[in-house]
Amino acid sequence: MVNNINIFLVIGLIGQGFFSTRFIVQWIASEKAKKSIIPFSFWIFSLLGSVFLLAYAIYRRDIVFILGQAPNVLIYSRNIYLIKKKKK
């Protein structure tokens, strides 16, 4: 049981790390461009953060957290798809 708790704690922390990194990436890109920019990596970090946080929320059986993260996985995946489709 202790190993599962540690594994999912790490998964939750990694997810939060990805999610936080996306804001840093967006801020740096915007500062360089001197205007608001949302780089592709923002969406990648958003998706990774949401997937990891959703896994952690499911493990914790936290319905509020699950409902908060589940739609994000779909939204971020769709944004990535639309960006990739536009580039083709």
Short mmCIF file of N, CA and C in Angstrom, two decimals:
data_model
loop_
_atom_site.label_atom_id
_atom_site.label_comp_id
_atom_site.label_asym_id
_atom_site.label_seq_id
_atom_site.Cartn_x
_atom_site.Cartn_y
_atom_site.Cartn_z
N MET A 1 0.83 -1.20 0.00
CA MET A 1 0.00 0.00 0.00
C MET A 1 0.87 1.26 0.00
N VAL A 2 1.94 1.26 0.78
CA VAL A 2 2.81 2.42 0.86
C VAL A 2 3.43 2.71 -0.50
N ASN A 3 3.84 1.68 -1.25
CA ASN A 3 4.43 1.89 -2.57
C ASN A 3 3.45 2.54 -3.53
N ASN A 4 2.17 2.09 -3.49
CA ASN A 4 1.15 2.70 -4.35
C ASN A 4 0.95 4.17 -4.02
N ILE A 5 0.94 4.50 -2.75
CA ILE A 5 0.77 5.89 -2.35
C ILE A 5 1.93 6.72 -2.86
N ASN A 6 3.14 6.22 -2.72
CA ASN A 6 4.31 6.96 -3.19
C ASN A 6 4.30 7.11 -4.70
N ILE A 7 3.92 6.08 -5.43
CA ILE A 7 3.87 6.14 -6.89
C ILE A 7 2.85 7.18 -7.34
N PHE A 8 1.68 7.16 -6.77
CA PHE A 8 0.65 8.11 -7.18
C PHE A 8 0.92 9.52 -6.68
N LEU A 9 1.62 9.65 -5.58
CA LEU A 9 2.05 10.97 -5.14
C LEU A 9 3.02 11.55 -6.16
N VAL A 10 3.94 10.73 -6.63
CA VAL A 10 4.90 11.16 -7.67
C VAL A 10 4.15 11.51 -8.96
N ILE A 11 3.18 10.68 -9.36
CA ILE A 11 2.38 10.97 -10.56
C ILE A 11 1.66 12.30 -10.42
N GLY A 12 1.08 12.54 -9.27
CA GLY A 12 0.39 13.81 -9.03
C GLY A 12 1.34 15.00 -9.07
N LEU A 13 2.51 14.84 -8.48
CA LEU A 13 3.50 15.92 -8.49
C LEU A 13 4.04 16.18 -9.90
N ILE A 14 4.26 15.13 -10.68
CA ILE A 14 4.70 15.30 -12.07
C ILE A 14 3.63 16.03 -12.86
N GLY A 15 2.39 15.63 -12.68
CA GLY A 15 1.28 16.29 -13.38
C GLY A 15 1.22 17.77 -13.03
N GLN A 16 1.37 18.09 -11.75
CA GLN A 16 1.35 19.50 -11.34
C GLN A 16 2.55 20.24 -11.92
N GLY A 17 3.68 19.55 -12.01
CA GLY A 17 4.87 20.15 -12.61
C GLY A 17 4.67 20.49 -14.07
N PHE A 18 4.10 19.56 -14.84
CA PHE A 18 3.79 19.83 -16.25
C PHE A 18 2.82 20.99 -16.37
N PHE A 19 1.81 20.96 -15.55
CA PHE A 19 0.76 21.98 -15.62
C PHE A 19 1.34 23.36 -15.30
N SER A 20 2.22 23.44 -14.31
CA SER A 20 2.84 24.71 -13.96
C SER A 20 3.83 25.18 -15.03
N THR A 21 4.55 24.25 -15.63
CA THR A 21 5.54 24.58 -16.65
C THR A 21 4.90 25.26 -17.85
N ARG A 22 3.68 24.90 -18.17
CA ARG A 22 3.03 25.50 -19.34
C ARG A 22 2.90 27.01 -19.19
N PHE A 23 2.67 27.50 -17.97
CA PHE A 23 2.56 28.94 -17.76
C PHE A 23 3.91 29.63 -17.94
N ILE A 24 4.97 28.98 -17.50
CA ILE A 24 6.31 29.53 -17.68
C ILE A 24 6.65 29.61 -19.16
N VAL A 25 6.35 28.54 -19.91
CA VAL A 25 6.61 28.51 -21.35
C VAL A 25 5.82 29.62 -22.05
N GLN A 26 4.57 29.79 -21.68
CA GLN A 26 3.72 30.81 -22.31
C GLN A 26 4.24 32.21 -21.97
N TRP A 27 4.64 32.42 -20.75
CA TRP A 27 5.13 33.72 -20.32
C TRP A 27 6.41 34.08 -21.07
N ILE A 28 7.35 33.14 -21.17
CA ILE A 28 8.61 33.40 -21.87
C ILE A 28 8.35 33.70 -23.35
N ALA A 29 7.49 32.92 -23.99
CA ALA A 29 7.18 33.15 -25.41
C ALA A 29 6.53 34.52 -25.61
N SER A 30 5.65 34.90 -24.71
CA SER A 30 4.98 36.21 -24.82
C SER A 30 5.96 37.35 -24.59
N GLU A 31 6.85 37.19 -23.64
CA GLU A 31 7.85 38.22 -23.38
C GLU A 31 8.76 38.41 -24.59
N LYS A 32 9.18 37.33 -25.20
CA LYS A 32 10.04 37.41 -26.39
C LYS A 32 9.34 38.10 -27.54
N ALA A 33 8.06 37.80 -27.72
CA ALA A 33 7.29 38.36 -28.84
C ALA A 33 6.70 39.72 -28.52
N LYS A 34 6.74 40.12 -27.25
CA LYS A 34 6.14 41.38 -26.81
C LYS A 34 4.63 41.43 -27.07
N LYS A 35 4.01 40.26 -27.10
CA LYS A 35 2.56 40.14 -27.21
C LYS A 35 2.17 38.76 -26.69
N SER A 36 0.89 38.56 -26.44
CA SER A 36 0.43 37.27 -25.90
C SER A 36 0.57 36.18 -26.96
N ILE A 37 1.29 35.15 -26.62
CA ILE A 37 1.55 34.02 -27.53
C ILE A 37 1.25 32.73 -26.78
N ILE A 38 0.64 31.80 -27.47
CA ILE A 38 0.44 30.47 -26.89
C ILE A 38 1.16 29.47 -27.79
N PRO A 39 2.38 29.06 -27.39
CA PRO A 39 3.15 28.13 -28.20
C PRO A 39 2.58 26.71 -28.14
N PHE A 40 2.93 25.90 -29.14
CA PHE A 40 2.47 24.52 -29.20
C PHE A 40 2.82 23.76 -27.92
N SER A 41 4.02 24.02 -27.38
CA SER A 41 4.44 23.32 -26.16
C SER A 41 3.51 23.59 -24.98
N PHE A 42 2.84 24.74 -24.98
CA PHE A 42 1.85 25.04 -23.94
C PHE A 42 0.78 23.96 -23.92
N TRP A 43 0.30 23.59 -25.10
CA TRP A 43 -0.76 22.58 -25.19
C TRP A 43 -0.23 21.20 -24.81
N ILE A 44 1.02 20.90 -25.16
CA ILE A 44 1.61 19.61 -24.78
C ILE A 44 1.71 19.51 -23.26
N PHE A 45 2.27 20.56 -22.63
CA PHE A 45 2.36 20.54 -21.16
C PHE A 45 0.97 20.52 -20.51
N SER A 46 0.01 21.20 -21.12
CA SER A 46 -1.36 21.18 -20.61
C SER A 46 -1.93 19.76 -20.64
N LEU A 47 -1.75 19.08 -21.76
CA LEU A 47 -2.26 17.71 -21.90
C LEU A 47 -1.56 16.77 -20.93
N LEU A 48 -0.23 16.83 -20.88
CA LEU A 48 0.51 15.95 -19.96
C LEU A 48 0.11 16.21 -18.51
N GLY A 49 0.01 17.48 -18.14
CA GLY A 49 -0.39 17.80 -16.78
C GLY A 49 -1.77 17.26 -16.45
N SER A 50 -2.71 17.43 -17.37
CA SER A 50 -4.07 16.96 -17.13
C SER A 50 -4.16 15.45 -17.05
N VAL A 51 -3.43 14.75 -17.90
CA VAL A 51 -3.45 13.28 -17.88
C VAL A 51 -2.90 12.76 -16.55
N PHE A 52 -1.76 13.32 -16.13
CA PHE A 52 -1.17 12.88 -14.87
C PHE A 52 -2.05 13.25 -13.68
N LEU A 53 -2.59 14.47 -13.68
CA LEU A 53 -3.45 14.88 -12.59
C LEU A 53 -4.76 14.09 -12.57
N LEU A 54 -5.28 13.73 -13.74
CA LEU A 54 -6.47 12.90 -13.79
C LEU A 54 -6.20 11.51 -13.22
N ALA A 55 -5.04 10.94 -13.55
CA ALA A 55 -4.67 9.63 -12.99
C ALA A 55 -4.59 9.72 -11.47
N TYR A 56 -3.98 10.77 -10.98
CA TYR A 56 -3.88 10.97 -9.54
C TYR A 56 -5.26 11.15 -8.91
N ALA A 57 -6.12 11.93 -9.55
CA ALA A 57 -7.48 12.16 -9.03
C ALA A 57 -8.29 10.87 -9.00
N ILE A 58 -8.14 10.05 -10.04
CA ILE A 58 -8.84 8.76 -10.07
C ILE A 58 -8.34 7.87 -8.95
N TYR A 59 -7.04 7.83 -8.77
CA TYR A 59 -6.47 7.04 -7.67
C TYR A 59 -7.03 7.50 -6.32
N ARG A 60 -7.12 8.82 -6.15
CA ARG A 60 -7.63 9.39 -4.90
C ARG A 60 -9.15 9.28 -4.79
N ARG A 61 -9.79 8.93 -5.89
CA ARG A 61 -11.26 8.84 -5.95
C ARG A 61 -11.91 10.16 -5.56
N ASP A 62 -11.35 11.23 -6.09
CA ASP A 62 -11.82 12.58 -5.79
C ASP A 62 -12.67 13.07 -6.97
N ILE A 63 -13.98 12.96 -6.84
CA ILE A 63 -14.89 13.25 -7.94
C ILE A 63 -14.78 14.70 -8.41
N VAL A 64 -14.54 15.61 -7.48
CA VAL A 64 -14.42 17.03 -7.86
C VAL A 64 -13.18 17.22 -8.73
N PHE A 65 -12.09 16.64 -8.33
CA PHE A 65 -10.83 16.72 -9.06
C PHE A 65 -10.96 16.00 -10.41
N ILE A 66 -11.60 14.85 -10.43
CA ILE A 66 -11.81 14.09 -11.67
C ILE A 66 -12.63 14.93 -12.66
N LEU A 67 -13.73 15.49 -12.19
CA LEU A 67 -14.59 16.31 -13.07
C LEU A 67 -13.87 17.57 -13.54
N GLY A 68 -12.94 18.06 -12.74
CA GLY A 68 -12.18 19.23 -13.12
C GLY A 68 -11.12 18.96 -14.18
N GLN A 69 -10.55 17.76 -14.19
CA GLN A 69 -9.46 17.43 -15.11
C GLN A 69 -9.92 16.69 -16.37
N ALA A 70 -10.93 15.86 -16.27
CA ALA A 70 -11.35 15.03 -17.41
C ALA A 70 -11.68 15.85 -18.67
N PRO A 71 -12.45 16.92 -18.57
CA PRO A 71 -12.74 17.69 -19.79
C PRO A 71 -11.48 18.32 -20.39
N ASN A 72 -10.53 18.68 -19.54
CA ASN A 72 -9.30 19.30 -20.04
C ASN A 72 -8.54 18.38 -20.97
N VAL A 73 -8.52 17.09 -20.67
CA VAL A 73 -7.81 16.13 -21.53
C VAL A 73 -8.40 16.20 -22.94
N LEU A 74 -9.71 16.26 -23.04
CA LEU A 74 -10.35 16.34 -24.36
C LEU A 74 -10.07 17.68 -25.05
N ILE A 75 -10.17 18.76 -24.30
CA ILE A 75 -9.97 20.10 -24.87
C ILE A 75 -8.53 20.26 -25.36
N TYR A 76 -7.57 19.89 -24.55
CA TYR A 76 -6.17 20.04 -24.95
C TYR A 76 -5.82 19.12 -26.11
N SER A 77 -6.36 17.92 -26.10
CA SER A 77 -6.12 16.99 -27.23
C SER A 77 -6.69 17.57 -28.52
N ARG A 78 -7.86 18.15 -28.44
CA ARG A 78 -8.49 18.76 -29.62
C ARG A 78 -7.66 19.94 -30.13
N ASN A 79 -7.16 20.78 -29.24
CA ASN A 79 -6.32 21.90 -29.66
C ASN A 79 -5.06 21.41 -30.36
N ILE A 80 -4.44 20.37 -29.83
CA ILE A 80 -3.24 19.80 -30.45
C ILE A 80 -3.58 19.26 -31.84
N TYR A 81 -4.70 18.56 -31.94
CA TYR A 81 -5.14 18.02 -33.23
C TYR A 81 -5.36 19.15 -34.25
N LEU A 82 -6.05 20.20 -33.83
CA LEU A 82 -6.33 21.32 -34.75
C LEU A 82 -5.05 22.02 -35.20
N ILE A 83 -4.10 22.19 -34.30
CA ILE A 83 -2.82 22.80 -34.66
C ILE A 83 -2.07 21.93 -35.65
N LYS A 84 -2.01 20.63 -35.37
CA LYS A 84 -1.32 19.70 -36.28
C LYS A 84 -2.00 19.67 -37.64
N LYS A 85 -3.34 19.65 -37.66
CA LYS A 85 -4.10 19.61 -38.90
C LYS A 85 -3.84 20.86 -39.76
N LYS A 86 -3.77 22.01 -39.11
CA LYS A 86 -3.54 23.27 -39.81
C LYS A 86 -2.15 23.31 -40.45
N LYS A 87 -1.17 22.68 -39.82
CA LYS A 87 0.21 22.69 -40.32
C LYS A 87 0.38 21.80 -41.56
N LYS A 88 -0.54 20.87 -41.78
CA LYS A 88 -0.40 19.93 -42.91
C LYS A 88 -0.77 20.58 -44.19
#
